[in-house]
CSV table of C-alpha atoms and ligand atoms in Angstrom, one decimal:
chain,number,residue,atom,x,y,z
A,1,MET,CA,4.4,25.9,0.6
A,2,THR,CA,6.0,27.0,-2.9
A,3,VAL,CA,6.9,24.0,-5.0
A,4,ASN,CA,10.0,23.8,-6.7
A,5,ASN,CA,10.8,21.6,-9.6
A,6,LYS,CA,13.8,20.5,-7.3
A,7,ASN,CA,11.6,18.9,-5.1
A,8,THR,CA,10.4,16.2,-7.6
A,9,ILE,CA,9.2,12.9,-6.7
A,10,LEU,CA,8.5,9.9,-8.8
A,11,VAL,CA,5.7,8.2,-7.8
A,12,THR,CA,5.3,4.7,-9.6
A,13,GLY,CA,1.9,3.2,-9.1
A,14,GLY,CA,0.5,6.6,-8.4
A,15,THR,CA,-2.8,6.0,-9.5
A,16,GLY,CA,-3.4,3.2,-7.5
A,17,TYR,CA,-5.0,2.7,-3.7
A,18,ILE,CA,-1.9,3.8,-1.7
A,19,GLY,CA,0.1,5.8,-4.4
A,20,SER,CA,-3.0,8.1,-4.9
A,21,HIS,CA,-3.1,8.9,-1.4
A,22,THR,CA,0.7,9.3,-1.3
A,23,VAL,CA,0.3,11.8,-4.3
A,24,VAL,CA,-2.0,14.0,-2.4
A,25,ALA,CA,0.4,13.9,0.9
A,26,LEU,CA,3.3,14.9,-1.3
A,27,HIS,CA,1.4,17.7,-3.0
A,28,GLU,CA,0.4,19.2,0.6
A,29,ARG,CA,4.0,18.7,1.6
A,30,GLY,CA,5.0,20.8,-1.0
A,31,TYR,CA,6.6,18.2,-3.5
A,32,ARG,CA,6.3,18.5,-7.3
A,33,VAL,CA,5.0,14.7,-8.0
A,34,VAL,CA,5.2,13.3,-11.1
A,35,ILE,CA,3.1,9.9,-11.8
A,36,ALA,CA,3.9,6.7,-13.7
A,37,ASP,CA,1.4,4.0,-14.1
A,38,ASN,CA,0.7,1.5,-16.9
A,39,LEU,CA,-2.9,1.4,-15.5
A,40,SER,CA,-3.2,-2.1,-15.5
A,41,ASN,CA,-4.8,-2.3,-12.2
A,42,SER,CA,-6.0,1.2,-11.8
A,43,HIS,CA,-8.1,3.8,-13.5
A,44,ARG,CA,-7.1,7.2,-15.5
A,45,PHE,CA,-9.9,8.7,-13.9
A,46,MET,CA,-8.1,8.8,-10.5
A,47,LEU,CA,-5.8,11.3,-12.1
A,48,ASP,CA,-8.8,13.6,-12.3
A,49,ARG,CA,-9.8,12.9,-8.7
A,50,ILE,CA,-6.4,13.7,-7.1
A,51,ALA,CA,-6.2,16.9,-9.3
A,52,GLU,CA,-9.6,17.9,-7.7
A,53,ILE,CA,-8.2,17.2,-4.1
A,54,THR,CA,-5.0,19.2,-4.9
A,55,GLY,CA,-6.3,21.8,-7.4
A,56,GLN,CA,-3.8,21.0,-9.9
A,57,ALA,CA,-3.1,18.2,-12.4
A,58,HIS,CA,0.4,16.5,-11.9
A,59,PRO,CA,2.7,15.2,-14.7
A,60,PHE,CA,1.5,11.5,-15.8
A,61,TYR,CA,3.4,8.9,-18.0
A,62,ALA,CA,1.3,5.9,-18.7
A,63,ILE,CA,4.4,3.7,-18.9
A,64,ASP,CA,5.0,0.3,-17.8
A,65,LEU,CA,8.2,-0.1,-15.6
A,66,CYS,CA,9.2,-3.2,-17.3
A,67,ASP,CA,9.8,-1.2,-20.4
A,68,LYS,CA,13.2,0.2,-19.5
A,69,LYS,CA,13.5,2.5,-22.7
A,70,ALA,CA,10.2,4.3,-21.8
A,71,LEU,CA,11.6,4.5,-17.8
A,72,LYS,CA,14.7,6.2,-19.2
A,73,ALA,CA,12.3,8.4,-21.6
A,74,LEU,CA,10.6,9.7,-18.4
A,75,PHE,CA,14.0,10.5,-16.3
A,76,GLU,CA,15.4,12.4,-19.7
A,77,GLN,CA,12.4,14.3,-19.7
A,78,GLU,CA,12.1,14.8,-15.9
A,79,GLN,CA,15.4,16.1,-15.4
A,80,ASP,CA,14.6,17.3,-11.6
A,81,ILE,CA,13.5,13.9,-9.8
A,82,VAL,CA,15.3,13.8,-6.6
A,83,ALA,CA,13.6,10.6,-5.2
A,84,SER,CA,11.1,7.8,-6.1
A,85,ILE,CA,8.6,6.1,-4.2
A,86,HIS,CA,7.9,2.8,-5.9
A,87,PHE,CA,4.3,1.2,-5.3
A,88,ALA,CA,3.8,-0.3,-8.9
A,89,ALA,CA,3.4,-4.1,-8.3
A,90,PHE,CA,0.8,-6.8,-8.5
A,91,LYS,CA,-0.7,-7.5,-5.5
A,92,ALA,CA,-3.2,-10.2,-5.3
A,93,VAL,CA,-2.0,-13.2,-3.4
A,94,GLY,CA,-4.3,-15.9,-4.9
A,95,GLU,CA,-3.5,-14.8,-8.5
A,96,SER,CA,0.5,-14.7,-7.6
A,97,VAL,CA,-0.2,-18.8,-6.9
A,98,GLU,CA,-1.9,-19.0,-10.4
A,99,LYS,CA,0.6,-17.0,-12.5
A,100,PRO,CA,4.0,-16.8,-10.6
A,101,LEU,CA,6.0,-15.9,-13.4
A,102,THR,CA,3.7,-12.7,-14.2
A,103,TYR,CA,4.3,-11.7,-10.5
A,104,TYR,CA,8.1,-12.4,-10.6
A,105,ARG,CA,8.3,-10.7,-13.8
A,106,ASN,CA,6.5,-7.6,-13.1
A,107,ASN,CA,7.3,-7.2,-9.3
A,108,LEU,CA,11.1,-7.9,-9.8
A,109,VAL,CA,12.0,-6.5,-13.3
A,110,SER,CA,10.2,-3.2,-12.6
A,111,LEU,CA,12.1,-2.8,-9.4
A,112,MET,CA,15.4,-3.5,-11.1
A,113,ASN,CA,14.8,-1.2,-14.0
A,114,LEU,CA,13.9,1.3,-11.5
A,115,LEU,CA,17.0,1.0,-9.5
A,116,GLU,CA,19.2,1.0,-12.7
A,117,VAL,CA,18.0,3.9,-14.3
A,118,GLN,CA,17.9,5.7,-11.1
A,119,GLN,CA,21.4,5.3,-10.7
A,120,GLN,CA,22.0,6.3,-14.1
A,121,PHE,CA,20.4,9.6,-13.6
A,122,GLY,CA,21.8,10.1,-10.4
A,123,VAL,CA,18.8,9.7,-8.4
A,124,ALA,CA,19.9,8.5,-5.0
A,125,LYS,CA,16.7,7.7,-2.9
A,126,LEU,CA,14.0,5.4,-3.4
A,127,VAL,CA,10.9,4.4,-0.8
A,128,PHE,CA,9.7,0.9,-1.5
A,129,SER,CA,6.4,-0.7,-0.8
A,130,SER,CA,6.8,-3.8,1.2
A,131,SER,CA,4.6,-5.7,3.5
A,132,CYS,CA,4.4,-7.6,6.9
A,133,THR,CA,3.8,-10.7,4.7
A,134,VAL,CA,7.5,-11.0,5.0
A,135,TYR,CA,7.2,-12.2,8.8
A,136,GLY,CA,4.6,-15.1,7.8
A,137,GLU,CA,3.2,-16.6,10.9
A,138,PRO,CA,5.1,-14.8,13.7
A,139,ASP,CA,6.5,-16.7,16.9
A,140,THR,CA,6.1,-13.6,18.7
A,141,LEU,CA,3.7,-10.6,18.9
A,142,PRO,CA,4.0,-7.7,18.4
A,143,VAL,CA,6.7,-8.0,15.3
A,144,THR,CA,9.4,-5.9,15.4
A,145,GLU,CA,11.6,-5.2,12.3
A,146,ASP,CA,14.0,-7.4,13.8
A,147,SER,CA,11.5,-10.6,13.7
A,148,PRO,CA,12.4,-13.6,11.5
A,149,ILE,CA,11.7,-13.3,7.9
A,150,LYS,CA,9.7,-16.7,7.1
A,151,PRO,CA,9.7,-18.4,4.0
A,152,ALA,CA,6.8,-16.9,1.8
A,153,SER,CA,3.5,-18.5,1.7
A,154,SER,CA,3.0,-17.1,-2.0
A,155,PRO,CA,5.1,-15.9,-5.0
A,156,TYR,CA,3.3,-12.3,-4.1
A,157,GLY,CA,4.9,-12.4,-0.5
A,158,ASN,CA,8.2,-13.5,-2.3
A,159,THR,CA,8.4,-10.6,-4.6
A,160,LYS,CA,8.3,-8.5,-1.5
A,161,GLN,CA,11.0,-10.6,0.3
A,162,MET,CA,13.1,-10.6,-2.8
A,163,GLY,CA,12.4,-7.0,-3.9
A,164,GLU,CA,13.9,-6.1,-0.3
A,165,GLU,CA,17.0,-8.3,-0.9
A,166,ILE,CA,17.8,-6.8,-4.3
A,167,ILE,CA,17.3,-3.4,-2.8
A,168,ALA,CA,19.5,-4.4,0.2
A,169,ASP,CA,22.5,-5.9,-2.3
A,170,PHE,CA,22.0,-3.0,-4.7
A,171,THR,CA,22.5,-0.3,-2.2
A,172,ASN,CA,25.3,-1.8,-0.8
A,173,VAL,CA,27.5,-0.8,-4.0
A,174,SER,CA,25.2,1.8,-5.6
A,175,GLY,CA,25.2,4.9,-3.7
A,176,ILE,CA,21.4,4.7,-3.6
A,177,LYS,CA,19.6,4.7,-0.3
A,178,ALA,CA,16.4,3.2,0.2
A,179,ILE,CA,13.8,2.4,2.9
A,180,ALA,CA,11.4,0.1,2.9
A,181,LEU,CA,7.9,0.4,4.5
A,182,ARG,CA,6.3,-3.1,5.6
A,183,TYR,CA,2.7,-2.0,5.5
A,184,PHE,CA,0.0,-4.1,7.8
A,185,ASN,CA,-3.4,-4.1,6.4
A,186,PRO,CA,-4.2,-0.5,4.7
A,187,VAL,CA,-7.9,0.2,4.9
A,188,GLY,CA,-10.2,3.6,4.4
A,189,ALA,CA,-10.3,6.2,2.0
A,190,HIS,CA,-9.2,10.0,1.7
A,191,HIS,CA,-12.0,12.0,3.8
A,192,SER,CA,-13.1,13.8,0.4
A,193,ALA,CA,-14.6,10.0,-0.6
A,194,LEU,CA,-12.8,11.1,-3.8
A,195,ILE,CA,-10.0,8.5,-3.9
A,196,GLY,CA,-10.1,4.9,-2.3
A,197,GLU,CA,-9.4,1.5,-2.8
A,198,TYR,CA,-11.1,0.5,-6.1
A,199,PRO,CA,-10.8,-3.4,-6.8
A,200,ASN,CA,-11.2,-4.4,-10.1
A,201,SER,CA,-13.3,-7.4,-9.7
A,202,VAL,CA,-14.7,-9.5,-6.6
A,203,PRO,CA,-12.3,-8.2,-3.5
A,204,ASN,CA,-10.2,-10.3,-2.2
A,205,ASN,CA,-9.3,-7.9,1.2
A,206,LEU,CA,-11.7,-7.7,4.3
A,207,VAL,CA,-12.8,-4.2,4.0
A,208,PRO,CA,-13.8,-3.7,0.4
A,209,PHE,CA,-15.9,-7.1,1.0
A,210,ILE,CA,-17.6,-5.5,3.6
A,211,THR,CA,-18.5,-2.2,2.3
A,212,GLN,CA,-19.8,-3.9,-1.1
A,213,THR,CA,-21.5,-6.3,0.9
A,214,ALA,CA,-23.2,-3.4,2.8
A,215,ILE,CA,-24.2,-1.8,-0.5
A,216,GLY,CA,-25.6,-4.7,-2.1
A,217,LYS,CA,-23.0,-5.8,-4.5
A,218,GLN,CA,-22.3,-9.1,-2.7
A,219,GLN,CA,-24.8,-11.0,-0.8
A,220,GLU,CA,-23.0,-11.9,2.5
A,221,LEU,CA,-19.3,-11.7,3.8
A,222,LYS,CA,-17.7,-15.1,4.3
A,223,ILE,CA,-15.9,-14.9,7.5
A,224,PHE,CA,-12.7,-17.4,6.5
A,225,GLY,CA,-12.4,-19.6,9.9
A,226,SER,CA,-13.8,-18.8,13.4
A,227,ASP,CA,-11.5,-21.7,14.9
A,228,TYR,CA,-8.3,-19.9,15.5
A,229,GLN,CA,-6.6,-19.3,18.8
A,230,THR,CA,-8.0,-16.0,19.2
A,231,PRO,CA,-10.5,-14.7,21.6
A,232,ASP,CA,-13.4,-14.8,19.4
A,233,GLY,CA,-12.1,-17.5,16.8
A,234,THR,CA,-11.4,-14.9,14.0
A,235,CYS,CA,-8.1,-13.9,12.6
A,236,ILE,CA,-6.5,-10.8,13.8
A,237,ARG,CA,-4.5,-8.2,11.6
A,238,ASP,CA,-3.0,-4.8,12.3
A,239,TYR,CA,-5.6,-2.6,10.1
A,240,ILE,CA,-4.2,1.2,9.3
A,241,HIS,CA,-5.7,4.1,7.8
A,242,VAL,CA,-4.5,4.5,4.3
A,243,VAL,CA,-3.9,8.3,5.1
A,244,ASP,CA,-1.6,7.3,7.8
A,245,VAL,CA,0.3,5.2,5.3
A,246,ALA,CA,0.8,7.8,3.0
A,247,ALA,CA,2.0,9.9,5.9
A,248,ALA,CA,4.7,7.5,6.5
A,249,HIS,CA,6.1,7.9,2.9
A,250,ILE,CA,6.5,11.6,3.6
A,251,ALA,CA,8.1,10.7,6.8
A,252,ALA,CA,10.7,7.9,5.0
A,253,LEU,CA,11.6,10.7,2.2
A,254,ASP,CA,12.2,13.2,4.9
A,255,ARG,CA,14.3,11.0,6.4
A,256,LEU,CA,16.2,10.0,3.2
A,257,MET,CA,16.7,13.6,2.1
A,258,ASN,CA,17.3,15.5,5.5
A,259,HIS,CA,19.2,12.9,7.5
A,260,THR,CA,22.9,12.3,7.5
A,261,ASP,CA,22.9,9.1,9.6
A,262,VAL,CA,20.7,7.0,7.1
A,263,GLN,CA,22.1,3.6,6.3
A,264,ALA,CA,22.1,2.4,2.9
A,265,PHE,CA,18.9,0.2,3.5
A,266,GLU,CA,16.4,0.6,6.3
A,267,VAL,CA,12.9,-0.9,7.0
A,268,TYR,CA,10.3,-0.1,9.3
A,269,ASN,CA,6.8,-1.2,10.3
A,270,ILE,CA,3.8,0.8,9.1
A,271,GLY,CA,0.7,-0.4,11.2
A,272,THR,CA,-1.0,0.8,14.5
A,273,GLY,CA,0.3,-1.7,16.9
A,274,THR,CA,-3.4,-2.8,17.7
A,275,GLY,CA,-4.7,-6.1,16.3
A,276,TYR,CA,-8.3,-6.6,15.4
A,277,SER,CA,-10.3,-9.9,14.5
A,278,VAL,CA,-12.7,-10.2,11.7
A,279,LEU,CA,-15.7,-9.9,13.9
A,280,GLU,CA,-14.4,-6.7,15.5
A,281,MET,CA,-14.1,-5.1,12.3
A,282,VAL,CA,-17.8,-6.3,11.3
A,283,LYS,CA,-18.9,-4.6,14.5
A,284,ALA,CA,-17.0,-1.4,13.9
A,285,PHE,CA,-18.4,-1.4,10.4
A,286,GLU,CA,-21.8,-2.0,11.6
A,287,LYS,CA,-21.6,0.8,14.2
A,288,VAL,CA,-20.4,3.4,11.8
A,289,SER,CA,-22.7,2.6,9.1
A,290,GLY,CA,-25.7,1.7,11.2
A,291,LYS,CA,-26.3,-1.4,9.1
A,292,THR,CA,-26.3,-5.0,9.7
A,293,LEU,CA,-24.1,-6.9,7.8
A,294,PRO,CA,-24.9,-10.3,6.5
A,295,TYR,CA,-22.0,-12.3,7.2
A,296,ARG,CA,-21.4,-16.4,7.6
A,297,LEU,CA,-18.8,-18.3,9.1
A,298,THR,CA,-16.6,-20.5,7.0
A,299,ASN,CA,-13.9,-22.5,6.6
A,300,ARG,CA,-10.5,-21.2,6.9
A,301,ARG,CA,-8.7,-19.5,3.7
A,302,GLN,CA,-5.7,-21.2,2.5
A,303,GLY,CA,-2.5,-19.3,3.6
A,304,ASP,CA,-3.8,-17.0,6.3
A,305,ILE,CA,-1.6,-15.9,9.1
A,306,GLU,CA,-3.9,-16.1,12.8
A,307,LYS,CA,-2.7,-13.1,13.9
A,308,VAL,CA,-0.1,-10.5,13.2
A,309,TYR,CA,0.3,-6.8,14.4
A,310,ALA,CA,3.1,-4.3,14.7
A,311,ASP,CA,5.3,-3.2,17.1
A,312,THR,CA,5.8,0.4,15.9
A,313,SER,CA,8.3,1.6,18.1
A,314,HIS,CA,11.0,2.0,15.6
A,315,SER,CA,9.0,3.8,13.0
A,316,ASN,CA,7.7,5.9,15.6
A,317,LYS,CA,11.2,6.9,17.1
A,318,VAL,CA,13.0,7.2,13.9
A,319,LEU,CA,10.9,8.5,11.5
A,320,HIS,CA,9.1,10.5,14.0
A,321,TRP,CA,5.7,9.6,12.7
A,322,LYS,CA,2.9,7.4,14.3
A,323,ALA,CA,-0.7,6.2,13.1
A,324,GLN,CA,-3.1,8.9,14.2
A,325,LYS,CA,-6.6,7.5,12.9
A,326,SER,CA,-8.9,5.4,14.9
A,327,LEU,CA,-10.6,2.0,13.7
A,328,GLU,CA,-14.0,4.1,13.3
A,329,GLU,CA,-12.3,6.5,11.0
A,330,MET,CA,-11.1,3.9,8.8
A,331,MET,CA,-14.5,2.5,8.5
A,332,HIS,CA,-16.2,5.5,8.2
A,333,SER,CA,-14.2,6.8,5.2
A,334,ALA,CA,-14.3,3.3,3.7
A,335,TRP,CA,-18.1,3.6,3.8
A,336,LEU,CA,-18.2,6.9,2.5
A,337,TRP,CA,-16.2,6.0,-0.5
A,338,GLU,CA,-18.1,2.7,-1.3
A,339,GLN,CA,-21.4,5.0,-1.5
A,340,LYS,CA,-20.1,7.9,-3.5
A,341,LEU,CA,-18.5,5.5,-5.7
A,342,ASN,CA,-22.1,3.8,-6.3
A,343,SER,CA,-23.9,7.3,-6.3
A,344,GLN,CA,-22.2,8.3,-9.6
A,345,THR,CA,-21.3,7.0,-13.0
A,346,HIS,CA,-18.0,8.1,-14.1
A,347,THR,CA,-16.2,7.5,-17.4
A,348,SER,CA,-12.8,6.0,-17.8
A,349,LYS,CA,-10.8,8.4,-19.7
B,401,UD1,C1,-3.3,-9.9,2.4
B,401,UD1,C2,-1.5,-10.1,2.5
B,401,UD1,C3,-0.8,-8.9,2.3
B,401,UD1,C4,-1.2,-7.7,1.5
B,401,UD1,C5,-2.6,-7.6,1.5
B,401,UD1,C6,-3.2,-6.8,0.5
B,401,UD1,C7,-0.5,-12.2,3.1
B,401,UD1,C8,-0.4,-13.0,4.1
B,401,UD1,N1,-1.2,-11.2,3.1
B,401,UD1,O1,-3.1,-9.5,3.6
B,401,UD1,O2,0.5,-9.2,2.1
B,401,UD1,O3,-0.7,-6.8,1.4
B,401,UD1,O4,-3.3,-9.0,1.5
B,401,UD1,O5,-3.4,-7.5,-0.6
B,401,UD1,O6,-0.1,-12.3,1.9
B,401,UD1,N2,-11.2,-12.1,5.2
B,401,UD1,C9,-12.2,-12.8,5.8
B,401,UD1,N3,-13.3,-12.8,4.3
B,401,UD1,C10,-13.1,-11.9,3.4
B,401,UD1,C11,-11.8,-11.4,3.2
B,401,UD1,C12,-10.7,-11.7,3.9
B,401,UD1,O7,-12.7,-13.2,6.7
B,401,UD1,O8,-13.9,-11.8,2.3
B,401,UD1,C13,-10.3,-12.1,6.7
B,401,UD1,C14,-8.9,-12.6,6.3
B,401,UD1,O9,-9.2,-14.2,6.5
B,401,UD1,C15,-7.9,-12.0,7.1
B,401,UD1,C16,-8.6,-10.6,7.2
B,401,UD1,O10,-9.9,-10.6,7.0
B,401,UD1,O11,-8.2,-12.9,8.4
B,401,UD1,C17,-7.8,-10.0,6.4
B,401,UD1,O12,-7.6,-10.3,5.0
B,401,UD1,P1,-7.2,-9.4,3.7
B,401,UD1,O13,-8.3,-8.2,3.9
B,401,UD1,O14,-7.5,-10.2,2.6
B,401,UD1,O15,-5.7,-9.2,4.2
B,401,UD1,P2,-4.5,-10.1,4.8
B,401,UD1,O16,-4.7,-11.7,3.9
B,401,UD1,O17,-4.2,-10.3,5.9
């Protein structure tokens, strides 16, 4: 597909985990991509990796979206932006409890700046990274988009709820149309193993902890809780391949750009619809890697939800999108990525 500048999409947080996979997907769909990222929780070399996959470099702005002047300068420079996909945000649940103001300031000020500057430059479309965390501990499963929003259990979760509310209020009056994608648990990596999840320190999330344990960076996996009301006692989540998550953004953009019946603000669940327990995840990893994973059953982690998985019928129907990749593909790609990461030294440029 030929790239025309009028197809330019701004991806904030484009060097991060989901952002980088989405940049690749956008490029493959013929979009021109402009990346903004302050590199606070990602690495500049991801740009080279993305370029290696897509065969070209993408314009990059090392800016903080809390700096409205810098954001304006980006839009002045890139007059052809037609929509933005807003990933840039802090996302560590535990850290958000320790540093609430840092999270509220970063995640909400950046969003408000983006909305304001977009309106100023007449960029009327936005896709927002939300999370299944907005549902808290659901009363019924699977959760639909109409399930109640529960009080957030962390400032991080609250920034997602408040982010959605800010967008809902602003799209009412601004002429901007937005779609929020509520991701369940994105895992895995691009099949090239050039991009993937790259935790800055000890991982909080399950799959990076599993792969780091298997490679010897962590001694053992601690499974947080084995006395939940689930078949094997461990928590259940809806894990989804990050490449499927990236594809959901293309579907959301397509809806915003090409459909006239779009509401000012729409939300969609982005999951597979299937829940797996922590022990099932361990078994799946062992199967694809051929390794035995050292693990120990320990106490529950504070704030964890017992089980959550998505009803995806709304996103399947309206976005014409459906997760394609299996649990094996999720684990296989995550493991390849971990191995490749450890087999080479790279310089953070
Ligand atoms: C959390 C957030 C979610 C956020 C996501 C990515 C909540 C309720 N959830 O998801 O919003 O988008 O992180 O940052 O705020 N586990 C272990 N041992 C480990 C790590 C995890 O047993 O070392 C278990 C957890 O108890 C949980 C499952 O694995 O049952 C998944 O945990 P994790 O990957 O951290 O994701 P969530 O907590 O579901």
